[in-house]
Coordinates of C-alpha atoms and ligand atoms in Angstrom, one line a residue:
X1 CA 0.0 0.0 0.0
X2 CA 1.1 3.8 -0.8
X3 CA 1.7 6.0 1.9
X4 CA -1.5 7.9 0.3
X5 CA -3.6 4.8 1.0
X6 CA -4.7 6.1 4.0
X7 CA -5.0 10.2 2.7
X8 CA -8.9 11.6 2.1
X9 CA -9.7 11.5 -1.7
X10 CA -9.0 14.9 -3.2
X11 CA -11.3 16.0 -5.7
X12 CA -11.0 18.5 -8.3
X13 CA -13.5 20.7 -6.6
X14 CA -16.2 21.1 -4.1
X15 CA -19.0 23.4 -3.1
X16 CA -18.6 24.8 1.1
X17 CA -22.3 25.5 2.1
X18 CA -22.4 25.8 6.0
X19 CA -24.9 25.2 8.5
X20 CA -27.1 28.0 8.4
X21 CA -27.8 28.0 4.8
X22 CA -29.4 24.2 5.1
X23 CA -31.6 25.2 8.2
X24 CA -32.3 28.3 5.7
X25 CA -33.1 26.3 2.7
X26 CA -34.9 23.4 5.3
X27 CA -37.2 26.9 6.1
X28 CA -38.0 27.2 2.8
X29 CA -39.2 24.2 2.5
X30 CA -41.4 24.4 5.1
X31 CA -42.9 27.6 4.3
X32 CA -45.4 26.8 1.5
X33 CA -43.7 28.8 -1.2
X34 CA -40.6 26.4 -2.9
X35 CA -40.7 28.4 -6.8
X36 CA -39.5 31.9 -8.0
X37 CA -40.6 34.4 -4.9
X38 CA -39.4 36.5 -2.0
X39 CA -36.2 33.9 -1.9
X40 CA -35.2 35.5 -5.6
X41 CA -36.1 38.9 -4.8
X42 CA -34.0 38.9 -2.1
X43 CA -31.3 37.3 -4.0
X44 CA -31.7 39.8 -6.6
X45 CA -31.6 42.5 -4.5
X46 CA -28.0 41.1 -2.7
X47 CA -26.7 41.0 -5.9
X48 CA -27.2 44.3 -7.3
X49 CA -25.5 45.6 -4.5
X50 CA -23.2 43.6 -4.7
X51 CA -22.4 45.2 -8.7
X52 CA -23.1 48.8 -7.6
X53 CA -26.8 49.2 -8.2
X54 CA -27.0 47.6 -11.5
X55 CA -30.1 45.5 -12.2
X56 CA -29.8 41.9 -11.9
X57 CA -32.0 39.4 -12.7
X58 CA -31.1 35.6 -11.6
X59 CA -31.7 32.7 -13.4
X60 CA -31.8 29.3 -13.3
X61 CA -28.3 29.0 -15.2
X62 CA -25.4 30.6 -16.4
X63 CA -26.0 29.8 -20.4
X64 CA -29.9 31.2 -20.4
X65 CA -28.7 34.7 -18.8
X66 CA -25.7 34.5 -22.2
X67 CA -28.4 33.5 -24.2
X68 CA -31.3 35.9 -23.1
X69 CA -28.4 38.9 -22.8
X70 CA -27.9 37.8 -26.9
X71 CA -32.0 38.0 -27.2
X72 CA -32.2 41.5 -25.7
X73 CA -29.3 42.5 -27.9
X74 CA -31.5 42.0 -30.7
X75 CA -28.4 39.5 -32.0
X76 CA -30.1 36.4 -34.4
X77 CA -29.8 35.1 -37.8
X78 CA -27.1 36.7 -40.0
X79 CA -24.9 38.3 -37.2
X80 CA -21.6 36.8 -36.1
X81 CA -20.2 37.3 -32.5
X82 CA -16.4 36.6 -31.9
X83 CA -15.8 34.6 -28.7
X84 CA -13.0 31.9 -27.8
X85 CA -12.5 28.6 -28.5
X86 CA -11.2 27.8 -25.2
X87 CA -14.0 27.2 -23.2
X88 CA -17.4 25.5 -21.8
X89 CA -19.2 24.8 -24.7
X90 CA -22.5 26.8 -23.5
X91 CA -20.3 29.9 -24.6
X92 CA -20.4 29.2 -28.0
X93 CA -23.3 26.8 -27.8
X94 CA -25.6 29.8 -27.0
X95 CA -25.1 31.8 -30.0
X96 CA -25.9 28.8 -32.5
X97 CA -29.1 28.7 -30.0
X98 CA -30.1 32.4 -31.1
X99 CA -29.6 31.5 -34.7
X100 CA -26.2 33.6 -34.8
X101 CA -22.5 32.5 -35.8
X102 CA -19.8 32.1 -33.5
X103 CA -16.6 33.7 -34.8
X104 CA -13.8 32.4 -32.8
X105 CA -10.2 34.1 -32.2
X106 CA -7.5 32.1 -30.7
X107 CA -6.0 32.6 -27.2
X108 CA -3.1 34.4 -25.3
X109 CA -1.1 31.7 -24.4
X110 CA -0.2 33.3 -21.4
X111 CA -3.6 34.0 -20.3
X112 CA -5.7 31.5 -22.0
X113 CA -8.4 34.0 -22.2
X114 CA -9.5 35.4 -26.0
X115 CA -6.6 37.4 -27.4
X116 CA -8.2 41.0 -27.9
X117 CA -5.3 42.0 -30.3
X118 CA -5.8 39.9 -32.8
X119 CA -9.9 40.3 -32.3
X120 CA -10.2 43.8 -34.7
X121 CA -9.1 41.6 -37.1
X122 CA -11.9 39.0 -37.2
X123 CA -14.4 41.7 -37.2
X124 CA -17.3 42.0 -40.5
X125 CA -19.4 44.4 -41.3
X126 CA -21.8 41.6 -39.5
X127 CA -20.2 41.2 -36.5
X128 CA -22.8 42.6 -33.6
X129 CA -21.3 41.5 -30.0
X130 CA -18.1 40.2 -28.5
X131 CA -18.8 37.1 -26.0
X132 CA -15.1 37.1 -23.6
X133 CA -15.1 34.4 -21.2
X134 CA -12.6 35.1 -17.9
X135 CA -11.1 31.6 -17.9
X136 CA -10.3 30.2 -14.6
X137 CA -11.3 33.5 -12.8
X138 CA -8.6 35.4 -15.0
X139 CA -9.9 38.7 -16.7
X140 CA -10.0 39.3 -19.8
X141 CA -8.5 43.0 -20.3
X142 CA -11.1 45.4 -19.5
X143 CA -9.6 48.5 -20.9
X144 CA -8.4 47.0 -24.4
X145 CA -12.4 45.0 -24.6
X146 CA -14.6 48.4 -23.9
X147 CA -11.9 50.6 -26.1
X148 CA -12.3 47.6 -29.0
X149 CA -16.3 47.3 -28.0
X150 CA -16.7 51.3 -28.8
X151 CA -14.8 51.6 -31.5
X152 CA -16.9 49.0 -33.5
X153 CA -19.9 49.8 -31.0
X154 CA -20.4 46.1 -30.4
X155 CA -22.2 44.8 -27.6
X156 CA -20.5 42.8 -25.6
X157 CA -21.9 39.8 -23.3
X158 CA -19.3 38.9 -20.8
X159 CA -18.7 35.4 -19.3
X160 CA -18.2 35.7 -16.3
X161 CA -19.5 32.3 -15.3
X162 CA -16.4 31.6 -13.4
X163 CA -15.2 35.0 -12.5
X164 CA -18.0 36.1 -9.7
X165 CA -15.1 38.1 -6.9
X166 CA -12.7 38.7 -9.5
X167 CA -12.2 42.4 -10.2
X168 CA -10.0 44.8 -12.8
X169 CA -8.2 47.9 -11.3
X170 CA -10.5 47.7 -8.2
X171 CA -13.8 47.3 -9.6
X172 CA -15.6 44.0 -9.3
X173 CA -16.3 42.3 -12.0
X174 CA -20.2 42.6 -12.9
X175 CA -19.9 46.6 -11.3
X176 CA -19.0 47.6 -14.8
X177 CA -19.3 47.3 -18.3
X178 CA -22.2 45.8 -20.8
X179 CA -23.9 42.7 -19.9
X180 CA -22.4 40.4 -17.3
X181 CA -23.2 36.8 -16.9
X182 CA -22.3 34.8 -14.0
X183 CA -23.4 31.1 -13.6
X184 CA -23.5 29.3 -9.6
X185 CA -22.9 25.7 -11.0
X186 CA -21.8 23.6 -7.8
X187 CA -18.1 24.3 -9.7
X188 CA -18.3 27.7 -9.5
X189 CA -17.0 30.0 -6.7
X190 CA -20.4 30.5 -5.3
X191 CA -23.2 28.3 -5.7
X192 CA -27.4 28.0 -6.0
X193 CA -27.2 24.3 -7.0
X194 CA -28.1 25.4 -10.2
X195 CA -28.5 29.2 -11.7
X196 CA -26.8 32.4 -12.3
X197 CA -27.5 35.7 -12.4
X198 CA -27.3 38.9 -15.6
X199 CA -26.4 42.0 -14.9
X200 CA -27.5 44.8 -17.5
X201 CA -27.6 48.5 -18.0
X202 CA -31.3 49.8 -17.5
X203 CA -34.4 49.0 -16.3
X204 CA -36.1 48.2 -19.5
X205 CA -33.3 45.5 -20.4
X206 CA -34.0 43.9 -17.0
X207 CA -37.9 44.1 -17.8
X208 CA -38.0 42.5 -21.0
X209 CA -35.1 39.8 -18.9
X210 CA -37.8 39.1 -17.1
X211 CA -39.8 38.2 -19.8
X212 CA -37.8 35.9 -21.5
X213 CA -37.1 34.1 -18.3
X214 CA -40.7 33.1 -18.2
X215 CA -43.0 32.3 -21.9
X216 CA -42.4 36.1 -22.4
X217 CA -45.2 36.6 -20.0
X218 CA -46.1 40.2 -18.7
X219 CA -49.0 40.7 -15.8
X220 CA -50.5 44.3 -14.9
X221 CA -52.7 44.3 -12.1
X222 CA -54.9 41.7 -10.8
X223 CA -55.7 39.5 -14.2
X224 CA -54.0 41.2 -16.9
X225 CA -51.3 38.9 -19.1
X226 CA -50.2 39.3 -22.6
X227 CA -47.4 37.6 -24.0
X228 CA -45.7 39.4 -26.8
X229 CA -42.2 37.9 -27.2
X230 CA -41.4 34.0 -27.1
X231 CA -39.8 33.2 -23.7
X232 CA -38.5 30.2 -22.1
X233 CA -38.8 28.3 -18.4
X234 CA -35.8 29.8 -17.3
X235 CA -36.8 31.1 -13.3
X236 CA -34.7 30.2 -10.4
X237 CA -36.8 28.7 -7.8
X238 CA -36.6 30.2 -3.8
X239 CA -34.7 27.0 -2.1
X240 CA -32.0 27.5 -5.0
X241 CA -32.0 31.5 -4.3
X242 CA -31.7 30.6 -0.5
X243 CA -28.7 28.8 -0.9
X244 CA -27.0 31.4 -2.9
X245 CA -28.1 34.1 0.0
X246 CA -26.3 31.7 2.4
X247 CA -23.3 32.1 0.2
X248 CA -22.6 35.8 -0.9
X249 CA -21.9 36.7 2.6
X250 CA -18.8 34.1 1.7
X251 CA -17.7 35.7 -1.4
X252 CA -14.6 37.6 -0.5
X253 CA -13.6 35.4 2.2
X254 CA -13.3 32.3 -0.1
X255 CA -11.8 34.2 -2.6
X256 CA -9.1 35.2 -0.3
X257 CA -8.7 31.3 0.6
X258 CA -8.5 30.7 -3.2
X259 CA -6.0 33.3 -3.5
X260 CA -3.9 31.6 -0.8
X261 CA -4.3 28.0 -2.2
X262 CA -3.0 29.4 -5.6
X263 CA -0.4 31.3 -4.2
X264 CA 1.5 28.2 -2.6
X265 CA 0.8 26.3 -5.9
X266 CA 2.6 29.1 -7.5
X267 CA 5.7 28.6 -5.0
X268 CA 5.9 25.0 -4.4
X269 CA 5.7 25.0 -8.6
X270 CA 7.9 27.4 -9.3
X271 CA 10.4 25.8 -7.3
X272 CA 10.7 23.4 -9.9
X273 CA 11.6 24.9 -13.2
X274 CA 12.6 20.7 -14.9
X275 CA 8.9 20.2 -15.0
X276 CA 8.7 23.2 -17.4
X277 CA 4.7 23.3 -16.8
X278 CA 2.8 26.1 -18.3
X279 CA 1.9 28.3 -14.8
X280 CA -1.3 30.7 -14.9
X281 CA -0.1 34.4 -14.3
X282 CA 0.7 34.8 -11.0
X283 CA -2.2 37.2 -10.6
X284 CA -2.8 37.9 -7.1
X285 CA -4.8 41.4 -8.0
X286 CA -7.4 40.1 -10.4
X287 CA -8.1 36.7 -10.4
X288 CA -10.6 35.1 -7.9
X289 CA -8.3 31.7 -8.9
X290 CA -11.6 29.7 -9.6
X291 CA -9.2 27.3 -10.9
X292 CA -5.8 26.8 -11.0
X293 CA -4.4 24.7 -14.4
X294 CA -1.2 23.9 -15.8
X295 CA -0.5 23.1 -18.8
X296 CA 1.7 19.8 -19.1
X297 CA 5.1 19.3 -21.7
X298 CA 3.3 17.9 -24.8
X299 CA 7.2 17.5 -26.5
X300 CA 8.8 15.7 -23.2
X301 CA 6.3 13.8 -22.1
X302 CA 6.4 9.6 -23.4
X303 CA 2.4 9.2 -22.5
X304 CA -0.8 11.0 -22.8
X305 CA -2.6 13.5 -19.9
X306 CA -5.0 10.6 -19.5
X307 CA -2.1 8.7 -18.1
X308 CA -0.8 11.2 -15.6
X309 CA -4.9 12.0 -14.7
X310 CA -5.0 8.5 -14.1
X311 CA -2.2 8.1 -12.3
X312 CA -3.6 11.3 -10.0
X313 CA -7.0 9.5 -9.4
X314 CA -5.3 6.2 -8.4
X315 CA -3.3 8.8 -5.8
X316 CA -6.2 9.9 -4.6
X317 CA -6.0 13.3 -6.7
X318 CA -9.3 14.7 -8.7
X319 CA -8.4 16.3 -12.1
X320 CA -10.0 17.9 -15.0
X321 CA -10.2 19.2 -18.4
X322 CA -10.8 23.1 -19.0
X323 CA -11.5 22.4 -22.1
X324 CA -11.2 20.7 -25.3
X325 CA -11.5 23.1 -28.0
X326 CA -14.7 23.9 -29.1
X327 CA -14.3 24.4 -32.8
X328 CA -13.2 20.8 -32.9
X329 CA -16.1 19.2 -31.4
X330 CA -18.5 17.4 -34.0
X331 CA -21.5 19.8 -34.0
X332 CA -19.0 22.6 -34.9
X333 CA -16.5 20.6 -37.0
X334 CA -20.0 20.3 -38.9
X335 CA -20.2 24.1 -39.8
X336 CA -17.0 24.2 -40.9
X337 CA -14.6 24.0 -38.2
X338 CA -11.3 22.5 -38.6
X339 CA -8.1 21.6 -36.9
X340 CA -5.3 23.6 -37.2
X341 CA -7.4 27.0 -37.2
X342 CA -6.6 27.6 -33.6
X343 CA -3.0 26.5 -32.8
X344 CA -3.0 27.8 -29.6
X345 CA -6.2 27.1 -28.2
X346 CA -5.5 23.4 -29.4
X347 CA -2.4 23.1 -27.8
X348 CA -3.4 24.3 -24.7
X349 CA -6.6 21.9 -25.0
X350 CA -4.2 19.3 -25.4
X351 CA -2.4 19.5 -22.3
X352 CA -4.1 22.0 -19.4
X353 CA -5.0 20.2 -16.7
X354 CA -6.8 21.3 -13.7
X355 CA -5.7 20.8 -10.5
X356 CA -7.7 20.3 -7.2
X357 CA -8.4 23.5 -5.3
X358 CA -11.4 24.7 -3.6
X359 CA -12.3 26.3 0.0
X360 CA -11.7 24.1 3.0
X361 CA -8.5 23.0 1.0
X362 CA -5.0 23.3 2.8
X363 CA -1.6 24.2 2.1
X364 CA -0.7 20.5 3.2
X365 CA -3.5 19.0 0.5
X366 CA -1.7 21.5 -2.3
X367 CA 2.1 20.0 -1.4
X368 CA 0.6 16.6 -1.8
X369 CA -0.9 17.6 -5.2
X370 CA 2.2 19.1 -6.1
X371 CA 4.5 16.2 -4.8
X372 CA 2.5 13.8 -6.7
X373 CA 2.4 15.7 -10.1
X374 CA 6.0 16.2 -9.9
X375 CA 6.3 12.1 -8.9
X376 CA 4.1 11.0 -12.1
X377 CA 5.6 13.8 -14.2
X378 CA 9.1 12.8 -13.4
X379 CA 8.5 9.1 -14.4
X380 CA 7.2 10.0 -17.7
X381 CA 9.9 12.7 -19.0
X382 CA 11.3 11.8 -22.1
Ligands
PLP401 C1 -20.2 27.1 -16.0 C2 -20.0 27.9 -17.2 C3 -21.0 28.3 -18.0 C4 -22.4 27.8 -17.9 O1 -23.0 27.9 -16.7 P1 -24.2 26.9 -16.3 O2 -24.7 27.5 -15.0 O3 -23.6 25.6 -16.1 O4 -25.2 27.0 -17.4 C5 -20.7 29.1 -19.1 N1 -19.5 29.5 -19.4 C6 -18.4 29.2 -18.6 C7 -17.1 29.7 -19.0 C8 -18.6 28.3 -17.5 O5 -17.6 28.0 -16.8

């Protein structure tokens, strides 16, 4: 037997909801009113001071708020929006869902976000909103995306799914700009089970939000309905907007832990300059570190990342994938997509891997990840 035999299994990631959130959500329950009500109001409220006043409207994920932010845009058949190739599918997903096409422009390698120099060129006389995502909590250039977004006066819809706590030059993320989406996946930094939350500029975009969220329904006093736009089933319900309430209060003090986790990643990592791994900018400012992701030595490594992943999970180590490109999958190979347009975003497909790190995590649990990456590395060095 290892010495890790007798270690607790380390996964990838894991949600921290405390005690007083389940008696809240237990409440809930109890109280004759389980769907969209005072629960999401309140939620909606919480997070709209949270961004500065803006209106929010929360949702029951973080791909209906990118899609419904596309909808109010006005953004359908015959526009293109330019996005990255290196992420959850949802952000590309959502504008085939509107009927628009998804232009994508390859990656910094250094950030791994969308790079926004080589964006002007990919823009058409058709192009109507850019779609950023803020990959692994990292954000995407705020100054250099607005400047770009007026110039062409494009809309732009950020992802934001996994940068909720992140800021740029002191301003949280979601405080500023165009639309803002953030999704509270169990994965993500803070969680409703299920859901996430838009932010937008005015009333009337939040209004007509509220429409699509639900068959594009609109009610004036006590019997009046019309419907005069197609909506969806896209409403958070109260127990899910309970939980997040029981989590906002946590927002900066688990980013602060995350910060701390990726800082000794950073150190014990950095210490050892044979693995040559791709490290994430040591961003201490910026990032909320929703995840922290090396990439591994395609050229000096004898087997695939599967092996190593393998090898992790037999230690006791959770991994993932964020993400295979996707221009390569079928669906978008299918419009036209091929290998090789990319190189950057396919390479770093290829060979990022995510490493464990979530709240409740300790220093000690990141020198075991890092001890055994460097272990299964080392035996696999060409
Ligand atoms: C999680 C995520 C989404 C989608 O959020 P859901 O709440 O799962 O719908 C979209 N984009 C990115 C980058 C994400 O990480």
């Amino acid at each position: 037997m290892s010495d890790n035999a007798a270690l607790p299994r380390l996964p990838m990631t894991r949600p921290s909801i405390d005690e007083a959130t389940i008696a809240g959500v237990v409440e809930v329950l109890r109280s004759g009113w389980i769907t969209s009500g005072p629960k999401v109001s309140e939620f909606q409220n919480a997070l709209s001071q949270l961004f500065g006043g803006r209106p929010v409207r929360a949702f029951n994920s973080g791909t209906c708020t990118m899609e419904i932010a596309l909808r109010i845009a006005g953004i359908g058949a015959g526009d293109e929006v330019i996005t990255t190739p290196l992420s959850w599918v949802a952000t590309s997903n959502v504008i085939l869902e509107v009927g628009a096409t998804p232009v994508f422009v390859d990656i910094d390698p250094v950030t791994r976000n969308i790079d926004l120099q080589r964006v002007e060129a990919a823009i058409t006389p058709r192009t109507k909103a850019i779609l950023p995502v803020d990959l692994a909590g990292l954000p995407v250039d705020r100054d250099v995306l607005y400047a770009l977004a007026t110039k062409h006066r494009l809309r732009v819809i950020e992802d934001a799914a996994q940068s909720i706590g992140s800021s740029w030059n002191g301003k949280l993320i979601g405080s500023t700009g165009d639309f803002v989406s953030f999704s509270f996946h169990p994965n993500k930094n803070i969680t409703t089970i299920e859901g996430g939350c838009l932010v937008m500029n005015t009333d009337a975009e939040a209004k007509l939000a509220e429409q699509y969220r639900l068959q594009g329904v609109q009610r004036s006093g006590y019997d009046g309905m019309e419907v005069d736009v197609l909506g969806g089933k896209f409403n958070l319900t109260d127990v899910a907007a309970r939980v997040g309430l029981g989590q906002l209060p946590h927002l900066q003090t688990f980013t602060a832990q995350r910060r701390e986790l990726a800082r000794c990643y950073h150190e014990l990592l950095s210490a050892q300059p044979d693995l040559q791994l791709g490290l994430p900018p040591a961003d201490f400012t910026h990032s909320n570190w929703h995840m922290f992701q090396v990439v591994l030595p395609e050229q000096r490594l004898s087997v695939p990342r599967a092996t190593i992943m393998a090898e992790l999970d037999a230690a006791g180590i959770g991994t993932g994938v964020h993400y295979p490109p996707i221009h390569l999958f079928a669906l978008y190979q299918r419009l036209g997509f091929r290998a090789g347009q990319f190189p950057l975003a396919e390479y770093a497909g290829r060979n990022i891997l995510t490493l464990p790190l979530f709240v409740g995590m300790t220093p000690a649990d990141v020198a075991r990840v890092v001890d055994q990456l460097g272990r299964s590395l080392r035996s696999h060095l060409a």
